[in-house]
Amino acid sequence: MSLDQFAIIESTLREGEQFANAFFTSDQKVEIARLLDAFGVEYLELTSPAASPQSRIDCERIAGLGLKSKILTHVRCHMDDAKLAIDTGVDGIDVVFGTSSYLREFSHGKDIPYIIESAIEVIEYVKSQGLEVRFSSEDSFRSDLVDLLTVYRAVDQIGVNRVGIADTVGVANPRQVYDLVKTLRGVVHCDIEFHGHNDTGCAVANAFCALEAGATHVDTSVLGIGERNGITSLGGLVARMYVHDPVAIRGKYHLPLLREVENYVAGLVNVDVPFNNYITGYTAFTHKAGIHAKAILNNPSTYEILDPADFGLTRYVHVAHRLTGWNAMKQRAEQLQLNLSDDQVKHITAQIKMLADQKNLSLEDVDVLLRDYHSQMVAAEGLDILPAAHG
Ligand code: HCA
Ligand code: CU
């Protein structure tokens, strides 16, 4: 598969609901679903209808919206849950079962033959109802490899649409993800999904490695919200894949909507979008050092691998600091429509750098200094004395 063929399973309305601060009303869920659909994600994954009465109602409501994104709901590998899920009108069902020794011993207490038996029962039933079905093993990276492959092979043989690898605890590193997905790719014929938690900051890299190794689907959530510190973020994956192939990503997704959906979700869960967030962070397109600023002004590709305009954003050259340079200052003077020669700009830049050594300047401070200097120059020209530029 070419890397551009991947699909996003957007799980803000499932994994994201497991974020500590998340409480979405029914209308808010609909708004999130509509925004993500307009952004262009291929799938939306919703909380199990078995979770609570309102979860079931919301699942039915979103399944009935007629969105372009396919609607999935996420259930335990259990016939009762599967039946409830099918009745909501969703397009497909994501089934999950814990295969790690931790979960087998301390959570559900079931052995591998039992897991396979119940997986087959549920998958065959969901398929008989004409729905798409995925089987995933929770905590895959702490599961025995032979157990894992035995389960995946069994579900692949009965025609599951996708198998999922879940790094439930965020323990995996990119090479381990690559190796496991590559091995699995040699064992099953169906699609492969990756779900990765971000406990050690590898969630985006792990998702990318999964795709490189042959995975077809990646789970994301807006801003990465989920259990603990969350999973692969939608923006992070989009940034990573954009750098891989900007044309394909611009074609697949409506990129300027990213900021809107992030701001909306951030507001609902009462967090700020982090300053260093992929693409939309406050400083994501801010350039500071004089050398960077000069090069960026000549050609943005020198220090930018993502074009902010593709995301409806603009770059910012930070000039009010001691590392500034005259090229950046000249651009600021031009923005203020102050006509100064290069020598004059160099002169005032030197003064501003000296001041910036004494205190933290604001852009307003710089603008005042530039305007004052410009007025002095204009006055001097009127008097026909112009020594200041070389002073
Ligand atoms: C959990 C479940 C899950 C499921 C992932 C999947 C995980 O909340 O523990 O269905 O692939 O991280 O294992 O989110
Ligand atoms: Cu998870």
Short mmCIF file of C-alpha atoms in Angstrom, two decimals, residues 36-340:
data_model
loop_
_atom_site.label_atom_id
_atom_site.label_comp_id
_atom_site.label_asym_id
_atom_site.label_seq_id
_atom_site.Cartn_x
_atom_site.Cartn_y
_atom_site.Cartn_z
CA LEU A 36 -14.40 16.27 11.87
CA ASP A 37 -16.56 15.16 8.97
CA ALA A 38 -16.02 18.52 7.27
CA PHE A 39 -12.29 18.19 7.95
CA GLY A 40 -12.51 14.90 6.06
CA VAL A 41 -11.60 12.10 8.45
CA GLU A 42 -12.57 8.75 6.99
CA TYR A 43 -14.08 7.34 10.21
CA LEU A 44 -15.52 8.54 13.49
CA GLU A 45 -15.33 6.14 16.43
CA LEU A 46 -17.98 6.55 19.13
CA THR A 47 -18.27 5.38 22.70
CA SER A 48 -20.03 2.05 23.14
CA PRO A 49 -23.82 2.26 23.34
CA ALA A 50 -23.50 -0.16 26.24
CA ALA A 51 -21.62 2.49 28.26
CA SER A 52 -24.71 4.46 29.32
CA PRO A 53 -28.24 5.26 28.11
CA GLN A 54 -27.18 8.66 26.75
CA SER A 55 -24.21 7.08 24.96
CA ARG A 56 -26.64 4.84 23.10
CA ILE A 57 -28.90 7.77 22.17
CA ASP A 58 -25.92 9.82 20.95
CA CYS A 59 -24.60 6.90 18.94
CA GLU A 60 -27.94 6.57 17.16
CA ARG A 61 -28.11 10.31 16.62
CA ILE A 62 -24.66 10.57 15.05
CA ALA A 63 -25.15 7.42 12.99
CA GLY A 64 -28.31 9.07 11.61
CA LEU A 65 -26.69 12.36 10.57
CA GLY A 66 -25.78 11.10 7.13
CA LEU A 67 -22.14 12.22 7.39
CA LYS A 68 -19.53 11.30 4.83
CA SER A 69 -17.25 9.82 7.50
CA LYS A 70 -18.14 6.22 8.32
CA ILE A 71 -19.45 5.81 11.84
CA LEU A 72 -17.99 3.14 14.11
CA THR A 73 -18.67 2.26 17.67
CA HIS A 74 -16.23 0.59 20.00
CA VAL A 75 -17.39 -2.38 22.05
CA ARG A 76 -16.11 -5.20 24.18
CA CYS A 77 -15.93 -8.58 22.48
CA HIS A 78 -19.32 -9.65 23.71
CA MET A 79 -22.50 -10.62 21.85
CA ASP A 80 -24.78 -8.41 23.95
CA ASP A 81 -22.64 -5.35 23.24
CA ALA A 82 -22.35 -6.22 19.55
CA LYS A 83 -26.13 -6.53 19.18
CA LEU A 84 -26.72 -3.23 20.93
CA ALA A 85 -24.14 -1.62 18.66
CA ILE A 86 -25.69 -2.95 15.48
CA ASP A 87 -29.08 -1.61 16.51
CA THR A 88 -27.72 1.96 16.65
CA GLY A 89 -27.36 2.08 12.86
CA VAL A 90 -23.57 2.52 12.74
CA ASP A 91 -21.55 1.46 9.68
CA GLY A 92 -19.11 -0.69 11.57
CA ILE A 93 -18.00 -2.06 14.89
CA ASP A 94 -14.60 -1.97 16.54
CA VAL A 95 -14.30 -4.92 18.87
CA VAL A 96 -11.56 -5.05 21.48
CA PHE A 97 -10.21 -7.77 23.76
CA GLY A 98 -7.23 -7.75 26.12
CA THR A 99 -4.61 -10.34 25.20
CA SER A 100 -1.74 -9.34 27.48
CA SER A 101 -0.88 -11.48 30.45
CA TYR A 102 -1.63 -8.48 32.70
CA LEU A 103 -5.16 -8.15 31.40
CA ARG A 104 -5.73 -11.88 31.23
CA GLU A 105 -4.63 -12.28 34.83
CA PHE A 106 -5.87 -9.06 36.46
CA SER A 107 -8.76 -7.93 34.24
CA HIS A 108 -10.95 -10.48 32.49
CA GLY A 109 -9.21 -13.78 33.42
CA LYS A 110 -9.79 -15.44 30.03
CA ASP A 111 -7.37 -17.68 28.08
CA ILE A 112 -6.47 -17.49 24.37
CA PRO A 113 -8.84 -20.26 23.13
CA TYR A 114 -11.68 -18.47 24.90
CA ILE A 115 -10.68 -15.13 23.33
CA ILE A 116 -10.62 -16.70 19.85
CA GLU A 117 -13.96 -18.40 20.37
CA SER A 118 -15.73 -15.23 21.45
CA ALA A 119 -14.01 -13.18 18.72
CA ILE A 120 -15.25 -15.58 16.06
CA GLU A 121 -18.78 -15.55 17.41
CA VAL A 122 -18.96 -11.74 17.51
CA ILE A 123 -17.20 -11.14 14.17
CA GLU A 124 -19.36 -13.65 12.30
CA TYR A 125 -22.47 -12.12 13.75
CA VAL A 126 -21.50 -8.53 12.89
CA LYS A 127 -20.58 -9.60 9.37
CA SER A 128 -23.86 -11.48 8.97
CA GLN A 129 -25.59 -8.17 9.65
CA GLY A 130 -23.65 -6.58 6.80
CA LEU A 131 -21.46 -4.29 8.93
CA GLU A 132 -17.74 -3.67 8.85
CA VAL A 133 -15.90 -5.23 11.78
CA ARG A 134 -12.49 -4.81 13.35
CA PHE A 135 -10.87 -6.93 16.04
CA SER A 136 -8.19 -5.38 18.21
CA SER A 137 -6.08 -6.72 21.02
CA GLU A 138 -5.69 -4.33 23.92
CA ASP A 139 -2.13 -3.98 25.26
CA SER A 140 -0.66 -5.71 22.18
CA PHE A 141 2.95 -4.86 22.98
CA ARG A 142 2.87 -6.69 26.29
CA SER A 143 1.14 -9.70 24.81
CA ASP A 144 2.93 -12.91 23.87
CA LEU A 145 3.73 -12.70 20.13
CA VAL A 146 2.59 -16.25 19.42
CA ASP A 147 -0.71 -15.64 21.25
CA LEU A 148 -1.20 -12.40 19.39
CA LEU A 149 -0.54 -13.83 15.94
CA THR A 150 -2.68 -16.88 16.69
CA VAL A 151 -5.64 -14.64 17.52
CA TYR A 152 -5.12 -12.34 14.52
CA ARG A 153 -4.73 -15.27 12.12
CA ALA A 154 -7.94 -16.84 13.40
CA VAL A 155 -9.99 -13.67 12.93
CA ASP A 156 -8.41 -12.95 9.55
CA GLN A 157 -9.40 -16.41 8.34
CA ILE A 158 -13.06 -15.76 9.04
CA GLY A 159 -12.97 -12.48 7.13
CA VAL A 160 -12.58 -9.72 9.70
CA ASN A 161 -12.17 -6.37 7.87
CA ARG A 162 -9.35 -5.12 10.08
CA VAL A 163 -7.19 -6.15 12.95
CA GLY A 164 -6.00 -3.55 15.40
CA ILE A 165 -2.76 -3.25 17.31
CA ALA A 166 -3.17 -1.19 20.45
CA ASP A 167 -0.30 0.28 22.42
CA THR A 168 -2.63 0.77 25.35
CA VAL A 169 0.03 1.84 27.82
CA GLY A 170 2.27 3.85 25.47
CA VAL A 171 5.18 1.47 26.04
CA ALA A 172 6.20 0.84 22.42
CA ASN A 173 8.93 2.65 20.53
CA PRO A 174 8.87 3.28 16.75
CA ARG A 175 11.14 0.36 15.90
CA GLN A 176 9.04 -2.07 17.94
CA VAL A 177 5.90 -0.82 16.22
CA TYR A 178 7.51 -1.21 12.82
CA ASP A 179 8.62 -4.75 13.63
CA LEU A 180 5.27 -5.91 14.99
CA VAL A 181 3.23 -4.43 12.15
CA LYS A 182 5.66 -5.83 9.58
CA THR A 183 5.38 -9.29 11.13
CA LEU A 184 1.61 -9.03 11.23
CA ARG A 185 1.54 -7.84 7.63
CA GLY A 186 3.10 -11.19 6.68
CA VAL A 187 0.45 -13.13 8.59
CA VAL A 188 -2.93 -11.51 7.83
CA HIS A 189 -4.52 -10.32 4.60
CA CYS A 190 -6.96 -7.84 6.10
CA ASP A 191 -6.34 -4.16 6.89
CA ILE A 192 -4.28 -3.23 9.96
CA GLU A 193 -5.11 -0.43 12.39
CA PHE A 194 -2.78 1.17 14.91
CA HIS A 195 -3.86 2.78 18.18
CA GLY A 196 -1.04 4.31 20.22
CA HIS A 197 -0.91 6.06 23.57
CA ASN A 198 1.51 8.89 24.18
CA ASP A 199 2.96 8.19 27.63
CA THR A 200 6.53 8.58 26.36
CA GLY A 201 5.86 11.01 23.51
CA CYS A 202 6.08 8.42 20.72
CA ALA A 203 2.44 8.33 19.61
CA VAL A 204 2.87 10.22 16.33
CA ALA A 205 6.17 8.52 15.43
CA ASN A 206 4.70 5.13 16.29
CA ALA A 207 1.67 5.74 14.09
CA PHE A 208 3.92 6.77 11.21
CA CYS A 209 6.08 3.67 11.63
CA ALA A 210 2.96 1.52 11.68
CA LEU A 211 1.96 2.99 8.31
CA GLU A 212 5.47 2.51 6.94
CA ALA A 213 5.31 -1.15 7.95
CA GLY A 214 1.99 -1.71 6.18
CA ALA A 215 -0.77 -0.53 8.52
CA THR A 216 -3.74 1.05 6.77
CA HIS A 217 -5.63 2.85 9.55
CA VAL A 218 -4.53 5.11 12.42
CA ASP A 219 -6.56 6.13 15.46
CA THR A 220 -6.35 9.78 16.47
CA SER A 221 -8.10 12.26 18.71
CA VAL A 222 -8.25 16.04 18.59
CA LEU A 223 -5.25 17.39 20.54
CA GLY A 224 -4.53 13.75 21.42
CA ILE A 225 -7.00 13.68 24.31
CA GLY A 226 -7.68 10.30 25.89
CA GLU A 227 -6.85 8.15 28.91
CA ARG A 228 -3.93 9.62 30.90
CA ASN A 229 -2.04 11.92 28.51
CA GLY A 230 -3.81 10.54 25.46
CA ILE A 231 -3.04 9.13 22.02
CA THR A 232 -1.75 10.17 18.58
CA SER A 233 -3.16 13.62 17.95
CA LEU A 234 -5.02 14.40 14.76
CA GLY A 235 -2.86 17.47 14.14
CA GLY A 236 0.36 15.56 14.84
CA LEU A 237 -0.48 12.80 12.41
CA VAL A 238 -1.58 15.32 9.78
CA ALA A 239 1.68 17.27 10.19
CA ARG A 240 3.73 14.08 9.86
CA MET A 241 1.82 12.88 6.79
CA TYR A 242 1.80 16.36 5.19
CA VAL A 243 5.58 16.43 5.29
CA HIS A 244 5.58 13.00 3.70
CA ASP A 245 3.26 14.09 0.87
CA PRO A 246 1.75 17.60 0.98
CA VAL A 247 -0.24 17.20 -2.23
CA ALA A 248 -1.97 14.04 -1.02
CA ILE A 249 -2.78 15.51 2.39
CA ARG A 250 -4.10 18.77 0.94
CA GLY A 251 -6.31 16.65 -1.31
CA LYS A 252 -7.58 14.37 1.46
CA TYR A 253 -8.34 16.85 4.23
CA HIS A 254 -9.73 20.36 4.60
CA LEU A 255 -6.69 21.59 6.49
CA PRO A 256 -7.85 25.11 7.49
CA LEU A 257 -10.51 23.46 9.69
CA LEU A 258 -7.90 21.91 11.97
CA ARG A 259 -7.56 25.01 14.13
CA GLU A 260 -11.32 25.38 14.46
CA VAL A 261 -11.91 21.82 15.58
CA GLU A 262 -8.97 22.01 18.02
CA ASN A 263 -10.16 25.29 19.52
CA TYR A 264 -13.67 23.93 19.84
CA VAL A 265 -12.57 20.74 21.62
CA ALA A 266 -10.00 22.60 23.77
CA GLY A 267 -12.78 24.89 24.99
CA LEU A 268 -15.08 21.97 25.79
CA VAL A 269 -12.47 20.12 27.81
CA ASN A 270 -11.15 23.27 29.42
CA VAL A 271 -7.54 23.18 28.22
CA ASP A 272 -5.43 25.60 26.19
CA VAL A 273 -3.98 24.50 22.89
CA PRO A 274 -0.32 24.00 23.92
CA PHE A 275 2.13 26.68 22.69
CA ASN A 276 4.16 23.97 20.96
CA ASN A 277 1.25 22.10 19.43
CA TYR A 278 1.82 20.72 15.94
CA ILE A 279 0.74 23.29 13.32
CA THR A 280 -1.61 25.36 15.49
CA GLY A 281 0.54 26.05 18.56
CA TYR A 282 1.05 29.71 19.36
CA THR A 283 4.70 29.55 18.30
CA ALA A 284 4.46 26.94 15.53
CA PHE A 285 5.25 29.50 12.81
CA THR A 286 7.14 32.11 14.85
CA HIS A 287 10.74 32.80 13.85
CA LYS A 288 13.08 34.60 16.18
CA ALA A 289 16.87 34.63 15.67
CA GLY A 290 18.13 37.19 13.16
CA ILE A 291 19.63 34.50 10.93
CA HIS A 292 16.35 32.57 10.83
CA ALA A 293 14.34 35.72 10.22
CA LYS A 294 16.52 36.82 7.32
CA ALA A 295 16.35 33.43 5.61
CA ILE A 296 12.60 33.06 6.20
CA LEU A 297 12.01 36.47 4.63
CA ASN A 298 14.01 35.40 1.57
CA ASN A 299 12.45 31.95 1.29
CA PRO A 300 10.14 30.42 3.93
CA SER A 301 11.24 26.88 3.06
CA THR A 302 14.58 27.57 4.72
CA TYR A 303 13.07 27.07 8.16
CA GLU A 304 9.54 25.82 7.50
CA ILE A 305 8.53 22.35 6.34
CA LEU A 306 4.82 23.10 6.63
CA ASP A 307 3.27 26.03 4.79
CA PRO A 308 1.09 27.91 7.29
CA ALA A 309 -1.11 29.18 4.45
CA ASP A 310 -2.27 25.61 3.77
CA PHE A 311 -3.74 25.60 7.28
CA GLY A 312 -5.19 29.09 7.04
CA LEU A 313 -2.41 30.42 9.29
CA THR A 314 0.32 33.02 8.95
CA ARG A 315 3.94 33.06 9.98
CA TYR A 316 5.28 35.61 12.42
CA VAL A 317 8.77 37.03 12.55
CA HIS A 318 9.55 38.03 16.12
CA VAL A 319 11.63 41.22 16.14
CA ALA A 320 11.48 42.56 19.70
CA HIS A 321 14.50 40.87 21.27
CA ARG A 322 18.29 40.96 21.50
CA LEU A 323 18.77 38.26 18.83
CA THR A 324 17.01 40.31 16.20
CA GLY A 325 18.63 41.45 12.94
CA TRP A 326 18.21 44.32 10.56
CA ASN A 327 16.44 42.30 7.86
CA ALA A 328 13.60 41.47 10.19
CA MET A 329 13.52 45.07 11.43
CA LYS A 330 13.34 46.34 7.88
CA GLN A 331 10.31 44.13 7.26
CA ARG A 332 8.66 45.47 10.42
CA ALA A 333 9.33 49.06 9.32
CA GLU A 334 7.77 48.25 5.95
CA GLN A 335 4.72 46.75 7.66
CA LEU A 336 4.38 50.04 9.54
CA GLN A 337 4.87 51.88 6.23
CA LEU A 338 7.95 53.68 7.52
CA ASN A 339 10.34 54.45 4.72
CA LEU A 340 13.90 53.97 6.02
#
